[in-house]
Tab-separated table of C-alpha atoms in Angstrom:
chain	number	residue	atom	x	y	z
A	30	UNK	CA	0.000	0.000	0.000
A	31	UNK	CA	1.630	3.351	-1.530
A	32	UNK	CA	-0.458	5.595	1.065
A	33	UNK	CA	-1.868	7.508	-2.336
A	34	UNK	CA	-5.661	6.773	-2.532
A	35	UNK	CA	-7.696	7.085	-5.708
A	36	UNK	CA	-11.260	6.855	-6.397
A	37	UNK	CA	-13.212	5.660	-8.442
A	38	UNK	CA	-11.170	2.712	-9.210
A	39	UNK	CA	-13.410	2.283	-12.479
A	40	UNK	CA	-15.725	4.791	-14.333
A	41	UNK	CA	-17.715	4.202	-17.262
A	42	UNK	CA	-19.275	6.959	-18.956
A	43	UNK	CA	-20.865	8.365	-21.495
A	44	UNK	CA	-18.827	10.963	-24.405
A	45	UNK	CA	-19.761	14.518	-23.767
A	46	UNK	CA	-20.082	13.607	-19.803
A	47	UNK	CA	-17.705	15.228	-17.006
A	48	UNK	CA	-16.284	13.321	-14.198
A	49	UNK	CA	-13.916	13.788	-11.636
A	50	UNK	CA	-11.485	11.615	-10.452
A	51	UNK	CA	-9.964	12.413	-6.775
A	52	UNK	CA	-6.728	11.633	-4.968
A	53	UNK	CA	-5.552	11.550	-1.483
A	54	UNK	CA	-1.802	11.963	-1.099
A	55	UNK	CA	0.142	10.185	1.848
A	56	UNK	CA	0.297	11.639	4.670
A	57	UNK	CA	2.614	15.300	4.789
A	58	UNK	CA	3.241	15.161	0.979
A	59	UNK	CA	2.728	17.950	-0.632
A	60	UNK	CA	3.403	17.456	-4.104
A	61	UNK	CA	0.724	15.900	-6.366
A	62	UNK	CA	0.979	14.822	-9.610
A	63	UNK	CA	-1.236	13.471	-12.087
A	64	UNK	CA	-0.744	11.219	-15.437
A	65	UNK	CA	-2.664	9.750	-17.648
A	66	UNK	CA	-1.320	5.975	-19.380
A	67	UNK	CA	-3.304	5.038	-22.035
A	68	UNK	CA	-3.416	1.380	-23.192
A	69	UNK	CA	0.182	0.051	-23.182
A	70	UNK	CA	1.680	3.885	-22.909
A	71	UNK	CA	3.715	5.603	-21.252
A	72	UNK	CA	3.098	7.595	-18.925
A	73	UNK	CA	1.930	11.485	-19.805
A	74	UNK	CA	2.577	14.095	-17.954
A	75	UNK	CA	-1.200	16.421	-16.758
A	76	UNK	CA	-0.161	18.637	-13.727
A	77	UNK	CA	1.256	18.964	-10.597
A	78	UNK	CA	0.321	21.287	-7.646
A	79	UNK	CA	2.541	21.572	-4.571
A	80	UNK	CA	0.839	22.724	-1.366
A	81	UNK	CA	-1.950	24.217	-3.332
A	82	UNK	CA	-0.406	25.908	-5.904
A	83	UNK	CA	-0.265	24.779	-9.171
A	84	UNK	CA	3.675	24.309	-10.516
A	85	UNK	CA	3.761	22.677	-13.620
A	86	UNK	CA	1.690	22.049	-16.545
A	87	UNK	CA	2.315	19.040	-19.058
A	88	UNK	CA	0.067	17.889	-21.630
A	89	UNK	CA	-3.076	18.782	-20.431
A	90	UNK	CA	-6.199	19.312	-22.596
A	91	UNK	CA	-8.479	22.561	-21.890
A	92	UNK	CA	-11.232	20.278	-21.156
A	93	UNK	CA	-9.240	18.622	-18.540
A	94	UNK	CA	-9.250	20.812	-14.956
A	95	UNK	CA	-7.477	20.396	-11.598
A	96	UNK	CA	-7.094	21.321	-8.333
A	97	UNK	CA	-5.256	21.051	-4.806
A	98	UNK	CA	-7.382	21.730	-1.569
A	99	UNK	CA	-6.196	23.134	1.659
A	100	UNK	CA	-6.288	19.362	3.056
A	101	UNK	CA	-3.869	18.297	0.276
A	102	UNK	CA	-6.261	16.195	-1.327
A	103	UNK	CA	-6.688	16.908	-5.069
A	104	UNK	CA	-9.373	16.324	-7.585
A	105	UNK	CA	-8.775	16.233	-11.559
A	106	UNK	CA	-12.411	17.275	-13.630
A	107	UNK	CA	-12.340	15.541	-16.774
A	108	UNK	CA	-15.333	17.451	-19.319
A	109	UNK	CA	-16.640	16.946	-22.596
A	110	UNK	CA	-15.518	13.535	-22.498
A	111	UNK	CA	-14.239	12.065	-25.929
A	112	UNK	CA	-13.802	7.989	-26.716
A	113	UNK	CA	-9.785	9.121	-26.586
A	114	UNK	CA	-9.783	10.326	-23.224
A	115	UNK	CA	-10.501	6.462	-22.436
A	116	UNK	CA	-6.788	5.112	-20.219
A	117	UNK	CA	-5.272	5.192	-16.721
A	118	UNK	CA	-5.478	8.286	-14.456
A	119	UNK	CA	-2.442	7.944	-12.043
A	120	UNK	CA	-2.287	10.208	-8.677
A	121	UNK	CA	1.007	10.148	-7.564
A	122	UNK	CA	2.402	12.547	-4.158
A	123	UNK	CA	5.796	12.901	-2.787
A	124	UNK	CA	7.388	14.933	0.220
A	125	UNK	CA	10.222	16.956	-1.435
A	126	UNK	CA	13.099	17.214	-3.993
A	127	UNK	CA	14.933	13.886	-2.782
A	128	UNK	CA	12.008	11.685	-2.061
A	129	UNK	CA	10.158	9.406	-4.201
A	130	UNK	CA	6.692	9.411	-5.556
A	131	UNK	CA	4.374	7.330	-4.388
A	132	UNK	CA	1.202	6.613	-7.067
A	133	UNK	CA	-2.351	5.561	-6.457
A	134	UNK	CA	-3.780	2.656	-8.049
A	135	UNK	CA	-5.618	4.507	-10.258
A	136	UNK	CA	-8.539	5.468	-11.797
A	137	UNK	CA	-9.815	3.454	-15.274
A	138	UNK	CA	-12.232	5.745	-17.478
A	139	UNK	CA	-13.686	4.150	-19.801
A	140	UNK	CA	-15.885	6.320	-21.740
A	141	UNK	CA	-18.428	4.772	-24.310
B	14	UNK	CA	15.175	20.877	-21.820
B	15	UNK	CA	15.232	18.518	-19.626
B	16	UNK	CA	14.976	14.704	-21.016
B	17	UNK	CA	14.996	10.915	-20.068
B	18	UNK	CA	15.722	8.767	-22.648
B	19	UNK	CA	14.801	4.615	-22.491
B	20	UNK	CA	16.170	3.388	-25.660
B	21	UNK	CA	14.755	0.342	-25.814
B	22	UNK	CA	11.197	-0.069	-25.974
B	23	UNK	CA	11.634	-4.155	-25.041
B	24	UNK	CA	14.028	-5.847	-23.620
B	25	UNK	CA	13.961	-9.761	-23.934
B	26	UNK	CA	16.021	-12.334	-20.849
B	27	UNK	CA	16.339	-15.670	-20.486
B	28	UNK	CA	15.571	-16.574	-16.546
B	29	UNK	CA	18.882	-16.891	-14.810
B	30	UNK	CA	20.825	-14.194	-16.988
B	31	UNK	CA	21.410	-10.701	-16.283
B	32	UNK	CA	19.489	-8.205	-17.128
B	33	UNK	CA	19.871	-4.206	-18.303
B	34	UNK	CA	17.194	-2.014	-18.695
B	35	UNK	CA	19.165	1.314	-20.183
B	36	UNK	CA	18.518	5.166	-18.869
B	37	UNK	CA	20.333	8.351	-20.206
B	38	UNK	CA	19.075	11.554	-19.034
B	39	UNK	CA	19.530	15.355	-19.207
B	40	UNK	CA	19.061	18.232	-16.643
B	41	UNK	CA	20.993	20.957	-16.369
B	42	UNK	CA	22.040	20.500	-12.912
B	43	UNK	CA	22.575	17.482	-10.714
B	44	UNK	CA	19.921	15.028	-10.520
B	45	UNK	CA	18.593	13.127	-8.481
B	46	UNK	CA	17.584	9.426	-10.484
B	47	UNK	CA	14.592	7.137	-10.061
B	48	UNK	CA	13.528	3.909	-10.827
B	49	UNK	CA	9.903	2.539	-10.775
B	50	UNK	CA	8.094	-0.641	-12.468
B	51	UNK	CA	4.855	-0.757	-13.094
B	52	UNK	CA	2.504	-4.427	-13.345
B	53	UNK	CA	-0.333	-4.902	-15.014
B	54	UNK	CA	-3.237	-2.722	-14.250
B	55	UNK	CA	-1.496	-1.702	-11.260
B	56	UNK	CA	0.146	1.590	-10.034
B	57	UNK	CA	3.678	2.353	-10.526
B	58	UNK	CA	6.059	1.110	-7.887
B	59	UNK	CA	9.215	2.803	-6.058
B	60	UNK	CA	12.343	0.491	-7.071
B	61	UNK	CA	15.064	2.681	-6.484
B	62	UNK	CA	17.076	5.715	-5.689
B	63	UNK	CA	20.608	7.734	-6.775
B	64	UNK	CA	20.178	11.378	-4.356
B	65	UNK	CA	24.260	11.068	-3.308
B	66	UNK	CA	26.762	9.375	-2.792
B	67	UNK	CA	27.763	5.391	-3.806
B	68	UNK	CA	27.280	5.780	-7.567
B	69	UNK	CA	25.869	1.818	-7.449
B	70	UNK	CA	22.650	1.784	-5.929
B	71	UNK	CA	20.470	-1.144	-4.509
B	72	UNK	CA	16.793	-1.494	-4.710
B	73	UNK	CA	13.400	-3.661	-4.208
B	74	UNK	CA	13.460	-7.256	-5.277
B	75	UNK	CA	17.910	-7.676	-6.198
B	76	UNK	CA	17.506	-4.455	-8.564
B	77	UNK	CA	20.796	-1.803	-8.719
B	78	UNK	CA	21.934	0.891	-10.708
B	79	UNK	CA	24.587	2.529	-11.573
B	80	UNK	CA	24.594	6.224	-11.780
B	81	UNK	CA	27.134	7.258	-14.097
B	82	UNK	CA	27.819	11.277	-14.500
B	83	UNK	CA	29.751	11.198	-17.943
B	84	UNK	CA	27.992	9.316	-19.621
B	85	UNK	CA	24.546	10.525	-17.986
B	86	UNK	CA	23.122	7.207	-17.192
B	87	UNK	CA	21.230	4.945	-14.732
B	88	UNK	CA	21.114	1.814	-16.131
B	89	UNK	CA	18.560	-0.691	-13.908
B	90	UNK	CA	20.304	-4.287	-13.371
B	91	UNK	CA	19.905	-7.527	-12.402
B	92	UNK	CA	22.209	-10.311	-11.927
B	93	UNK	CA	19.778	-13.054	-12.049
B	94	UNK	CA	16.299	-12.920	-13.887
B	95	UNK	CA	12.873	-13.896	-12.506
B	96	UNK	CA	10.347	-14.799	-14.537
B	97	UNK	CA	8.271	-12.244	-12.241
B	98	UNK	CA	10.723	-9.569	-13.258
B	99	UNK	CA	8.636	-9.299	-16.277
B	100	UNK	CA	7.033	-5.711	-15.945
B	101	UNK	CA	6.886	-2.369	-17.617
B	102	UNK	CA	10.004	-0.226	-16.022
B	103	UNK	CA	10.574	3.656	-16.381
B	104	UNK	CA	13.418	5.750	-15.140
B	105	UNK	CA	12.408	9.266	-14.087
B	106	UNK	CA	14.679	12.557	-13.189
B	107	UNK	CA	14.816	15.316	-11.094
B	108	UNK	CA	17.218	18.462	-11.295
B	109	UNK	CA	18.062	19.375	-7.719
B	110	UNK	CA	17.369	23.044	-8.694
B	111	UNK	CA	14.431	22.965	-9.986
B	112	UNK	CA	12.569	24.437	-6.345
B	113	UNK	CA	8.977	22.607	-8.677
B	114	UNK	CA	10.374	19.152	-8.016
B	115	UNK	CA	9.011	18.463	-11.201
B	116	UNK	CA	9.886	14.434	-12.107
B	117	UNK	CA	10.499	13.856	-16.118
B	118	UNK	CA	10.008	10.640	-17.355
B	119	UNK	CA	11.249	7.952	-19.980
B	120	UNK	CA	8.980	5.861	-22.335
B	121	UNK	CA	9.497	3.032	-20.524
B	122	UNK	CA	10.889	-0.009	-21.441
B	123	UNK	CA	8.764	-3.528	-21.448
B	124	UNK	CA	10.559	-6.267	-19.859
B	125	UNK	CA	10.122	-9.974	-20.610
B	126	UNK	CA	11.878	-12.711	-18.981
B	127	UNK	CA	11.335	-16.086	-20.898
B	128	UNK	CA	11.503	-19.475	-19.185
């Protein structure tokens, strides 16, 4: 057990539908990242926030949305859902610049 | 820019013989070098660390690298491999200055240890 928790483990919706996928970081981390894998990918790069504040930006669509709350916890709003946006949502946290991230389980979308 | 390279996207072993899975990277300060496999339809998981120090580092499950500064890599090894070795592996960096602690990633490289 990584101490990152992710819910939903599974979602199936609908195109044109908006979810959002949440993630609990271990306890005192304050990074969060998130990635999305898509079927036999590597990994991609969304966002990361670091106590609150968000400090980097990869490939994230405009119709994909995220945030970090004062509790740490962080929640990534997925809208106008396309068949593509179908993989792997990965939550990962870690403490500081020599530490290791820990990641979720994740968070399956499937959207039909 | 910062980059992590995994040149191969598959690496094939026979159990019992060593394996290398290869990492270059670039940063344009120190780093600080990760290692992390991943199982099916599971979450990525913490195999190993260079911060300082020893440049041969030891991980989960008989995994090492070597961090090597001129030549800018972290190959993952294994004397011995386990048919359960078989996993997806990326290497990740992180510049020590970089006050975002942002982590770049490789491809990854798909292992497969036959029997």
């Amino acid at each position: 057990d990584s101490g990152v928790t992710q819910t939903p483990k599974h979602l199936i919706t609908a195109t044109g539908q908006r979810v959002t996928l949440r993630c609990s970081p271990r306890s005192g981390d304050l990074s969060v990242y998130w990635y999305q894998q898509s079927l036999d990918q590597g990994l991609q790069f969304l966002i990361q926030y670091y106590n609150g504040e968000e400090r980097a930006k990869g490939n994230i669509l405009e119709r994909f949305s995220a945030q970090q709350f004062p509790d740490l916890h962080s929640e990534l709003n997925l809208s106008s859902l396309e068949l593509g946006d179908s993989a792997l949502y990965f939550c990962a946290s870690s403490a500081g610049s020599n530490t290791e991230a820990f990641f979720g389980q994740g968070t399956r979308l499937t959207v039909v | 820019a910062q980059s992590v390279a995994q040149p191969e996207d598959q690496v094939n072993v026979a159990e019992g013989n060593p394996l290398t899975v290869k990492c270059t990277y670039s940063v344009s300060g120190n780093p600080y070098l990760f290692w992390y496999v991943q199982y099916p339809n599971r979450g990525l998981q913490f195999l190993l660390k260079y911060i300082t120090g020893d440049n041969l580092v030891k991980g989960s499950y008989g995994f090492e690298a070597e961090f090597n500064k001129s030549q800018t890599s972290f190959h993952l090894k294994k004397p011995s491999a386990l048919v359960s070795d078989s996993a997806l592996y990326f290497c990740a960096v992180r510049d020590i200055e970089d006050s975002n602690y942002q982590l770049i990633w490789g491809a990854g490289t798909k292992l497969i240890i036959k029997p």
